[in-house]
Short mmCIF file of C-alpha atoms and ligand atoms in Angstrom, two decimals:
data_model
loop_
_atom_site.label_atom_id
_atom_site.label_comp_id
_atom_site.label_asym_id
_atom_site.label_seq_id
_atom_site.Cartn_x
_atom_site.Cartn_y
_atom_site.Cartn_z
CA UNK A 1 0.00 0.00 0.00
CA UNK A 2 1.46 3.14 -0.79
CA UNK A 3 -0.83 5.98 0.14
CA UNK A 4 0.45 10.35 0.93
CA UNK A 5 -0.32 10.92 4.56
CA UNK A 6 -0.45 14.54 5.86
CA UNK A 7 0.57 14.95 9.50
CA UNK A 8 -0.07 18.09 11.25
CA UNK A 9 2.44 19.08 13.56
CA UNK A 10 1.68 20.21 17.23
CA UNK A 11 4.27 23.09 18.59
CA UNK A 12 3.93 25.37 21.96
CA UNK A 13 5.87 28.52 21.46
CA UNK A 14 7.08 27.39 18.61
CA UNK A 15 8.79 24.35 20.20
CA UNK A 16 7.89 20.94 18.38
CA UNK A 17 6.05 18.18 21.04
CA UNK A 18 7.45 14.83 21.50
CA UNK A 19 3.39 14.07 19.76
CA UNK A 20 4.36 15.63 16.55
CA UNK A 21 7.26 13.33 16.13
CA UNK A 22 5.36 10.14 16.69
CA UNK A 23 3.11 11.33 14.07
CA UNK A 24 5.83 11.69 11.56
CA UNK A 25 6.80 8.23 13.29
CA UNK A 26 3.36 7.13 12.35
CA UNK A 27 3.01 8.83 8.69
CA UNK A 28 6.13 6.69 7.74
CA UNK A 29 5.02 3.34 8.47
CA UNK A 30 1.56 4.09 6.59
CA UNK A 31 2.72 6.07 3.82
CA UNK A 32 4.75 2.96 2.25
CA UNK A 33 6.07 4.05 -0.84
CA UNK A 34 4.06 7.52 -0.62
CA UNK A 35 5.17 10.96 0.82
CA UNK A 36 4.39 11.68 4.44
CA UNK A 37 3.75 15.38 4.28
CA UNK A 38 4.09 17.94 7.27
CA UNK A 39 2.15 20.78 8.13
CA UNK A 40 3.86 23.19 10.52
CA UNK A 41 1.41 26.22 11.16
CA UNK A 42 2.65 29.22 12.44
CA UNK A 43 6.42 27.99 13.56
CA UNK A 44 8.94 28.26 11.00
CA UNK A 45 11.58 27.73 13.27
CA UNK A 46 11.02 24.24 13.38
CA UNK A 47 11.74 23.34 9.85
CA UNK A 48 15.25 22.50 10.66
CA UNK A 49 13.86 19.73 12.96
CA UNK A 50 10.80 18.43 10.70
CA UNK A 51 12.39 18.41 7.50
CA UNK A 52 14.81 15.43 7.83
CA UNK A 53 12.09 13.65 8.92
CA UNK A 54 9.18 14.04 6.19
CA UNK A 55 9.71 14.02 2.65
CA UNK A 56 7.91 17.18 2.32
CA UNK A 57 7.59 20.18 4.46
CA UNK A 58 4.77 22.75 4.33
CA UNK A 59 4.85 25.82 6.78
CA UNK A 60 1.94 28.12 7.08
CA UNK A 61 2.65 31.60 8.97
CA UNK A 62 0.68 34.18 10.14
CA UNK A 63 0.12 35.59 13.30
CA UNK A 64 -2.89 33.57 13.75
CA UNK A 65 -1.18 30.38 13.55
CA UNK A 66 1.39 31.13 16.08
CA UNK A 67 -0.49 29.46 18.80
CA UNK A 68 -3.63 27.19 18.34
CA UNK A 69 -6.27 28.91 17.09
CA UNK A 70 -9.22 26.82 16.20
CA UNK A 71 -10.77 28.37 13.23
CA UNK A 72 -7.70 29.15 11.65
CA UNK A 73 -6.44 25.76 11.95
CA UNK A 74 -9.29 24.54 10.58
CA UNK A 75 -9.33 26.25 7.20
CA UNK A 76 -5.51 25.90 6.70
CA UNK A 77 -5.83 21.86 7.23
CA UNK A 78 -8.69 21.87 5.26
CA UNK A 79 -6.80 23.59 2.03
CA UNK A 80 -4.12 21.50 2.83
CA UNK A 81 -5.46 18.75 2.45
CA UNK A 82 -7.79 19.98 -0.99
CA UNK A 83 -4.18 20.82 -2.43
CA UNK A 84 -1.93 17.65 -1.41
CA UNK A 85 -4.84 14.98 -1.55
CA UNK A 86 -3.14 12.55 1.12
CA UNK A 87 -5.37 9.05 1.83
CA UNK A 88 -5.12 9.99 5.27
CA UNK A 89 -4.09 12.89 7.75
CA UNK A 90 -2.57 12.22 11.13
CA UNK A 91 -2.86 14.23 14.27
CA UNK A 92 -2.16 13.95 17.86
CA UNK A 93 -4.48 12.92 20.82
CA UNK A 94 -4.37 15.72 22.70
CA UNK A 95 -6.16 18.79 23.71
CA UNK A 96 -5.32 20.72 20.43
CA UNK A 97 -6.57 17.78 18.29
CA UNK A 98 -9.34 16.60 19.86
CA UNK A 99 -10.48 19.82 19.71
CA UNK A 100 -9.61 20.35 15.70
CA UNK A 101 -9.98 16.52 14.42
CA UNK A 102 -13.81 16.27 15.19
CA UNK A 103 -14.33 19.45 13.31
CA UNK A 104 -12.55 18.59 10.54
CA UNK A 105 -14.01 15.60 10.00
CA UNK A 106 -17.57 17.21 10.53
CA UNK A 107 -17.07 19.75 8.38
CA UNK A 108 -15.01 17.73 5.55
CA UNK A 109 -17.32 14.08 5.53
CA UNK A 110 -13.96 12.89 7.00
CA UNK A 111 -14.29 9.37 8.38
CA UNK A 112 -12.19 9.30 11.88
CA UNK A 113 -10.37 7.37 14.40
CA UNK A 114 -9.76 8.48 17.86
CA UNK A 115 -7.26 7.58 20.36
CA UNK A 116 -5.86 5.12 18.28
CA UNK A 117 -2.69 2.34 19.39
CA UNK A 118 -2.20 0.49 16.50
CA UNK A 119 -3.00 1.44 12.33
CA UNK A 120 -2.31 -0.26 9.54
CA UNK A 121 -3.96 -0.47 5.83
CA UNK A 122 -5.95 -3.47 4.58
CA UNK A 123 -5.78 -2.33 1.05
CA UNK A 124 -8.05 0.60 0.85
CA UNK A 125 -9.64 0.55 4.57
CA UNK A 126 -7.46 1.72 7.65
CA UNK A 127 -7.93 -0.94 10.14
CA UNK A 128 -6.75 -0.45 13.90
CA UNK A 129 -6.87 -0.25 17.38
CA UNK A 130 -8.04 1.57 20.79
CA UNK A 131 -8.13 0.38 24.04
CA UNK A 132 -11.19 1.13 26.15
CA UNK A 133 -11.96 0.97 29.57
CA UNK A 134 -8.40 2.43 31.06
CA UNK A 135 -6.96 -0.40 29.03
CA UNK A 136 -8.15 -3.31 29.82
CA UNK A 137 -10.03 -3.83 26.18
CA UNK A 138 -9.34 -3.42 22.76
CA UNK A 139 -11.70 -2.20 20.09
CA UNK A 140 -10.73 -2.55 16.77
CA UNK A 141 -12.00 -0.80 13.80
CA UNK A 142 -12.24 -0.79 10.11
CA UNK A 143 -12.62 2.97 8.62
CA UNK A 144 -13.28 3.02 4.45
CA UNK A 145 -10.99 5.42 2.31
CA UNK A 146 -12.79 7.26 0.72
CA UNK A 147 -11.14 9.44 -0.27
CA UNK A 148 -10.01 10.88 3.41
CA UNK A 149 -9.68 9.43 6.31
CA UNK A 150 -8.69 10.67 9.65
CA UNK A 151 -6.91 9.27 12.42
CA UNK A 152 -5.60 11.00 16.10
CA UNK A 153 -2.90 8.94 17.78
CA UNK A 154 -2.39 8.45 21.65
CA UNK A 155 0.88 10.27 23.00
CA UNK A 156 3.29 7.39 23.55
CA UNK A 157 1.61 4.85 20.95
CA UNK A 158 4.34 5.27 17.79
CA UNK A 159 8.48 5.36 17.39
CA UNK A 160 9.60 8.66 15.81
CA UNK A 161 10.94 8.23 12.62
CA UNK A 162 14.74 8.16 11.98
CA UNK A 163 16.20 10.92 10.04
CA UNK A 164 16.19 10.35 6.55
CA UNK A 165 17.55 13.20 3.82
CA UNK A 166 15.47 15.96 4.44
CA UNK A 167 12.52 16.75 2.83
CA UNK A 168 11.07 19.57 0.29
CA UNK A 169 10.25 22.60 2.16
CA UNK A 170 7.61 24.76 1.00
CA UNK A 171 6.85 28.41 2.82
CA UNK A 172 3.29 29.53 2.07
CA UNK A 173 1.36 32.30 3.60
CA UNK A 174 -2.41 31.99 4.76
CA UNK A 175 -5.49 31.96 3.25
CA UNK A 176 -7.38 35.26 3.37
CA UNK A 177 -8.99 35.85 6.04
CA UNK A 178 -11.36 38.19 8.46
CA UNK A 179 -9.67 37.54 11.39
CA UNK A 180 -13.20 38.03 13.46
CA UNK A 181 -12.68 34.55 14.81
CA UNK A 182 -15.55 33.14 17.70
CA UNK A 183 -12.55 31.61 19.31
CA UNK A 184 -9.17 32.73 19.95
CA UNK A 185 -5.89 32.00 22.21
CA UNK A 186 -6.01 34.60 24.99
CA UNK A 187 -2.61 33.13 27.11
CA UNK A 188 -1.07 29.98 29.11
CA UNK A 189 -1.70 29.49 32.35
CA UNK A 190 1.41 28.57 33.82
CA UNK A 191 1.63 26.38 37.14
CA UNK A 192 3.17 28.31 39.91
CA UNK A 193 7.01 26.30 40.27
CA UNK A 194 7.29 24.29 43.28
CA UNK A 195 9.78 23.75 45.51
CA UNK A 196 10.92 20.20 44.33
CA UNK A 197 11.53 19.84 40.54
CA UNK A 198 10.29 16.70 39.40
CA UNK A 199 11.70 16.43 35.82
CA UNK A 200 15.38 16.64 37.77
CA UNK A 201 15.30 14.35 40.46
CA UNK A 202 17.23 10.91 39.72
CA UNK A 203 14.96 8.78 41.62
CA UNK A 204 10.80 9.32 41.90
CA UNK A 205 9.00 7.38 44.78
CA UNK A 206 5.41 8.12 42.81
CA UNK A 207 2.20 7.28 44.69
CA UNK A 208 -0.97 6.80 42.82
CA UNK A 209 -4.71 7.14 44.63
CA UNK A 210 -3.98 3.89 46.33
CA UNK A 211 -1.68 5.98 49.10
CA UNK A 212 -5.52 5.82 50.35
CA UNK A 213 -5.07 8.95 52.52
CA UNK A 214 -2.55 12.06 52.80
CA UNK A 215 -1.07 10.94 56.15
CA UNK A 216 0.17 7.63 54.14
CA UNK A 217 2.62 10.21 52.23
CA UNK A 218 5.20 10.04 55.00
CA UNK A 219 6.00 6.33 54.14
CA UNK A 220 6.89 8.02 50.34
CA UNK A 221 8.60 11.30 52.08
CA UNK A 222 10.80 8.83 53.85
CA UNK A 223 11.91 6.55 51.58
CA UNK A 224 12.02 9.70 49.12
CA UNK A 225 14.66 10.85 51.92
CA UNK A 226 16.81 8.21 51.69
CA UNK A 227 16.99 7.32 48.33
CA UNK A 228 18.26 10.93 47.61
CA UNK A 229 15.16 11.27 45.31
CA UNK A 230 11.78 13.40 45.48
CA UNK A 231 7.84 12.40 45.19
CA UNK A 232 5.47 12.64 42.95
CA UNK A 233 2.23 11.81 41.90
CA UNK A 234 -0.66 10.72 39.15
CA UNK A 235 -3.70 12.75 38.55
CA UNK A 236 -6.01 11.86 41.50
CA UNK A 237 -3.25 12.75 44.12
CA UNK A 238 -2.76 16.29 42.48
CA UNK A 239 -6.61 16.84 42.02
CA UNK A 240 -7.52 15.89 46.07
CA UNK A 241 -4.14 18.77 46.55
CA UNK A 242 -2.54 15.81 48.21
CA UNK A 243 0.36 16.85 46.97
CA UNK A 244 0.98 20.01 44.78
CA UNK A 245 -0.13 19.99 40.79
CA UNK A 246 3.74 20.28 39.81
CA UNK A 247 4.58 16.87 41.32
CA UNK A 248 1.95 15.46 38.84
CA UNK A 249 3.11 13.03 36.47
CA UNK A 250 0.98 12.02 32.64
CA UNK A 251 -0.30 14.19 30.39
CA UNK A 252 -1.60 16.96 32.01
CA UNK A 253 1.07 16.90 34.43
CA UNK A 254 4.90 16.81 33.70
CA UNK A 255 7.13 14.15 32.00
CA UNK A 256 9.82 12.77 33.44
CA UNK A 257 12.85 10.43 32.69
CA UNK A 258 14.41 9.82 36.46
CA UNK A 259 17.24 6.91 36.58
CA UNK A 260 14.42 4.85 38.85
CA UNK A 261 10.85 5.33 38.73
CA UNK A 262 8.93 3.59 41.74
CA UNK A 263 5.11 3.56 41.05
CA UNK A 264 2.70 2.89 44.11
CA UNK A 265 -0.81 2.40 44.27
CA UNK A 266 -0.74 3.53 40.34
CA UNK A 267 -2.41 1.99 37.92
CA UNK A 268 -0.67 3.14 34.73
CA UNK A 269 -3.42 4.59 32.64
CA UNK A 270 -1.86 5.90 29.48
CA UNK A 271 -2.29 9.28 30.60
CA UNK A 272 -0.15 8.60 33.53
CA UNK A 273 2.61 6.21 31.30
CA UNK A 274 3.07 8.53 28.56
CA UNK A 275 4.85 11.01 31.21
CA UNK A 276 7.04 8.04 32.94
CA UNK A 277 7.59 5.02 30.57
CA UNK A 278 10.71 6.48 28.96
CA UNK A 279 12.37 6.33 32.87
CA UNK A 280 15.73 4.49 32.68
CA UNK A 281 13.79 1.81 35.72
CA UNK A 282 10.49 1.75 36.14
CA UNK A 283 9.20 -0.56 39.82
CA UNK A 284 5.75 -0.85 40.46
CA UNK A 285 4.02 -1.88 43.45
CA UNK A 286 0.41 -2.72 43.08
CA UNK A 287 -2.56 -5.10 44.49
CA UNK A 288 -3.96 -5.67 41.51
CA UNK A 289 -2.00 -8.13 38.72
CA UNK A 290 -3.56 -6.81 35.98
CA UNK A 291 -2.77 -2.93 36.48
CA UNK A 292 -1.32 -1.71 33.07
CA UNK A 293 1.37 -0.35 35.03
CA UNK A 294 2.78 -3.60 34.86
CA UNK A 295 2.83 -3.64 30.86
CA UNK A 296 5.63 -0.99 31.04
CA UNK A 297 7.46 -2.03 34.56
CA UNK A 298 10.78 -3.58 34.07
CA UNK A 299 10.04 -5.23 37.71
CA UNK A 300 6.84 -5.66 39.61
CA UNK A 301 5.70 -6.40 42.68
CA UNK A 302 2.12 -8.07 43.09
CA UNK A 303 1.55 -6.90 46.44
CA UNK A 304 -0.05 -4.26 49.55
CA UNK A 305 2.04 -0.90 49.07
CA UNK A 306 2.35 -1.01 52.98
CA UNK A 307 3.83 -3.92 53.77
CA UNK A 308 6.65 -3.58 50.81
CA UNK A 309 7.77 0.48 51.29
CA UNK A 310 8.30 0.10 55.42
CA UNK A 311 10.12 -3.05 54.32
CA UNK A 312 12.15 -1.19 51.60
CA UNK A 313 12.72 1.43 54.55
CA UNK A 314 13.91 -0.98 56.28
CA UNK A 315 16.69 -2.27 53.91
CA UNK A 316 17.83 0.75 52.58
CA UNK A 317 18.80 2.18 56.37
CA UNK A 318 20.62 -1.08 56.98
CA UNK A 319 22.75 -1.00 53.84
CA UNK A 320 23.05 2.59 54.78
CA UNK A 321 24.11 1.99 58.36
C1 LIG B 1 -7.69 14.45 29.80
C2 LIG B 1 -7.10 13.60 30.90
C3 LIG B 1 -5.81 13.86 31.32
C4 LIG B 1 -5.26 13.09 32.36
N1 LIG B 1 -3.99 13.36 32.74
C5 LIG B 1 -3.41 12.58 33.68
C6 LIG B 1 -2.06 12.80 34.09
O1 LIG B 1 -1.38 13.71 33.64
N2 LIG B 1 -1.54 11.97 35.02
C7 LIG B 1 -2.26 10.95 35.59
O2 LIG B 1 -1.70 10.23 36.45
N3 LIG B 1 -3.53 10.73 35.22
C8 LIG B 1 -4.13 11.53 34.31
N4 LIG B 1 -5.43 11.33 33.98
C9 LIG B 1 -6.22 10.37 34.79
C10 LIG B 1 -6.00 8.93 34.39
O3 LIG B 1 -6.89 8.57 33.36
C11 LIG B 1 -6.26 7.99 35.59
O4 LIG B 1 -7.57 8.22 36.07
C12 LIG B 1 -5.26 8.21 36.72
O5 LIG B 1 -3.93 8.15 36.25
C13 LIG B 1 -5.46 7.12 37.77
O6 LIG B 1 -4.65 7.41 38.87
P1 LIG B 1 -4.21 6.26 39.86
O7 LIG B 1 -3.47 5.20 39.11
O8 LIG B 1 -3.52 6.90 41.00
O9 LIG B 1 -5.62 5.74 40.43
P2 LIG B 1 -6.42 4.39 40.11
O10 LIG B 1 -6.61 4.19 38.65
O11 LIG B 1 -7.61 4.43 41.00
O12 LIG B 1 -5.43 3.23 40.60
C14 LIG B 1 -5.08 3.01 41.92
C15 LIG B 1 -4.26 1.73 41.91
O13 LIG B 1 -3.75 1.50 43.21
C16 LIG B 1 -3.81 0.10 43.45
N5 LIG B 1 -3.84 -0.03 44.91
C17 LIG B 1 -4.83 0.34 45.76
N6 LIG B 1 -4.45 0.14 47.03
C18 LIG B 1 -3.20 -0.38 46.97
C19 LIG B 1 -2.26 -0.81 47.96
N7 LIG B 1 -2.53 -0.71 49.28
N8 LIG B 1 -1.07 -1.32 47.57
C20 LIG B 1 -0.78 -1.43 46.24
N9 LIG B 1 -1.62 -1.05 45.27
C21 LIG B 1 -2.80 -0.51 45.63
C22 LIG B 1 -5.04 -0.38 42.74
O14 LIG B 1 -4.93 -1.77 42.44
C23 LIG B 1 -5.04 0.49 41.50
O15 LIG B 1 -4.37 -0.14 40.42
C24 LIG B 1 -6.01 12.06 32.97
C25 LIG B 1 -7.30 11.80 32.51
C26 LIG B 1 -7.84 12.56 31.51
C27 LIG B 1 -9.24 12.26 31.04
#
C-alpha cells in the first residue's frame, strides 16, 4: 500500500512536542512508498527539525497560527489537504486535536479514528486499534478510504521516525482571512514552580490514589529521603491537593525520565505512562496483577504498598548503616 499521509504538527511557542514526532513516526510506516507530508502552522523555526524527517515540508505563517487557534487551523488543514490529496491525515491525541480533528471531520465528511494504538492499511480501509476501559479492552476498527480518512494517535503509541535526507520545504502564507474569529488563544496558564523539581530528580518514589489517605505520604517522604530522590504523583493525588499539581506526572502533568521510577498504588493509565515510561527503571508496586502499570514495569511487585515500602525502609537504612 502506498498511500500520501499529511501529518499536522503540534508546537507550543514554537517548540515541536514529543506528539508531533510520533506522528511523523506514524506517517512513515503508513505512507509505504508515498510521501508523508508535514504541516507546521505558524512555527517556522522548526523546519530545521521536521524536514529530515518528512519528505515534504509545508509551513503556514501568520500571526494567527502562532499558537492554536481553532478556526484558523481549521481552514488551513482543510486547504491543505484539498491541495496535497493525502489518503489519510494524522494528528495527535491531545487537547489541540481533539479539539480540531472532530471538526474537521464534521465539516469535511472525514471518516475518523480516535485515540488510536495500533493502524495499519488493509488495502483501501485503515484498520486499527483503541483500548477502552483504562486499558483493559481493545476495540478494533475498520474505517473506508474514501477518499479521506482521519486518524488522532495516543501520546506514547508510535516510534519517531529516523532521520532520513530531508525533505522539500515549502513556505506559504495563509489563506485570506477576516480575522473576526468566535474563538481565539487569549494566554497559558502557567503552574506556579514548586519547591521540588520533578523532571530533575534521579529517583521518583510516585504514589498513585492507592496511598488511600494524605497521612500515608510520609512512608513516600521517607523513603524519598533516603533514596536521595523526590515524590510525585498521578492525577487523583494532584486533584484531592494531596500533593501540589507540579509533582503530577501524565499528560496533564509533567514528563519525566528519572534513573528509577517507583510507582505505588498507580495503575498506569496511558495518561499517567506517557509522562514516565521512557524512565531508565520503572518498579511498580500494586494489588492488583492486571494494572497496566505492569505492561511498562521492568520489575513488579504483586503486592499491599504497605507492607513492601516500610520493608524497603527498612533495607535501605541497613545498607546505609
Ligand atoms: C484528559 C485527561 C488527562 C489526564 N492526565 C493525567 C495525568 O497527567 N496523570 C495521571 O496520572 N492521570 C491523568 N489522567 C487520569 C488517568 O486517566 C487515571 O484516572 C489516573 O492516572 C489514575 O490514577 P491512579 O493510578 O492513581 O488511580 P487508580 O486508577 O484508582 O489506581 C489506583 C491503583 O492502586 C492500586 N492499589 C490500591 N491500594 C493499593 C495498595 N494498598 N497497595 C498497592 N496497590 C494498591 C489499585 O490496584 C489500583 O491499580 C487524565 C485523565 C484525563 C481524562
Amino acid at each position: 500500500m502506498s498511500a500520501d499521509v499529511l501529518a499536522l504538527i503540534e508546537h507550543r511557542r514554537g517548540e515541536v512536542r514529543d506528539i508531533s514526532l510520533e506522528i511523523l513516526g506514524a506517517a512513515r510506516v503508513l505512507a509505504g512508498d508515498g510521501r508523508v507530508i508535514a504541516a507546521c502552522l505558524g512555527a517556522p523555526g522548526a523546519a530545521e527539525e521536521l524536514a529530515p524527517r518528512c519528505d515534504r515540508l509545508v509551513l503556514v505563517n501568520d500571526p494567527a497560527l502562532a499558537d492554536y487557534n481553532p478556526e484558523p487551523y481549521q481552514q488551513v488543514v482543510a486547504d491543505l489537504v484539498a491541495a496535497h490529496a493525502p489518503a489519510l491525515v494524522l494528528m495527535g491525541h491531545t487537547p489541540q486535536g481533539l479539539d480540531l480533528a472532530p471538526a474537521l471531520a464534521a465539516a469535511e465528511g472525514w471518516p475518523l479514528a480516535t485515540d488510536v494504538v495500533d493502524l495499519a492499511w488493509d488495502g483501501d480501509v485503515l484498520t486499527g486499534r483503541r483500548e477502552v476501559y483504562g486499558g483493559k479492552l481493545s476495540a478494533h476498527f475498520r474505517l473506508v478510504r474514501g477518499p479521506v480518512v482521519a486518524a488522532t494517535i495516543r501520546q506514547g503509541a508510535f516510534e519517531p521516525p529516523a532521520p532520513g535526507p530531508g525533505a522539500e520545504v515549502a513556505e506559504i502564507g495563509p489563506p485570506a482571512w477576516s480575522d473576526q474569529f468566535a474563538r481565539r488563544f487569549i494566554g497559558y496558564l502557567e503552574a506556579a514552580p514548586g519547591e521540588v523539581d520533578i523532571t530533575q530528580a534521579d529517583v521518583l518514589i510516585s504514589i498513585g490514589r492507592g496511598i488511600g489517605k494524605p497521612e500515608n505520604i510520609e512512608i513516600a517522604n521517607e523513603l524519598a529521603g533516603l533514596l536521595g530522590g523526590a515524590v510525585s504523583c498521578s492525577r487523583p493525588v494532584a486533584d484531592a491537593k494531596w500533593l501540589p499539581k507540579d509533582r503530577q506526572v501524565g499528560t496533564s502533568g509533567r514528563t519525566v525520565r528519572p534513573k528509577v521510577y517507583l510507582a505505588l498504588g498507580i495503575s498506569g493509565a496511558f495518561q499517567h505512562q506517557a509522562g514516565m515510561k521512557n524512565s531508565g527503571t520503572i518498579i511498580a508496586v500494586n494489588k492488583d496483577p492486571r494494572a497496566p502499570i505492569f505492561g511498562v514495569a521492568h520489575f513488579g511487585v504483586v503486592a499491599d504498598l504497605f507492607d513492601v515500602v516500610p520493608k524497603l525502609i527498612e533495607k535501605v537504612r541497613a545498607a546505609k548503616g
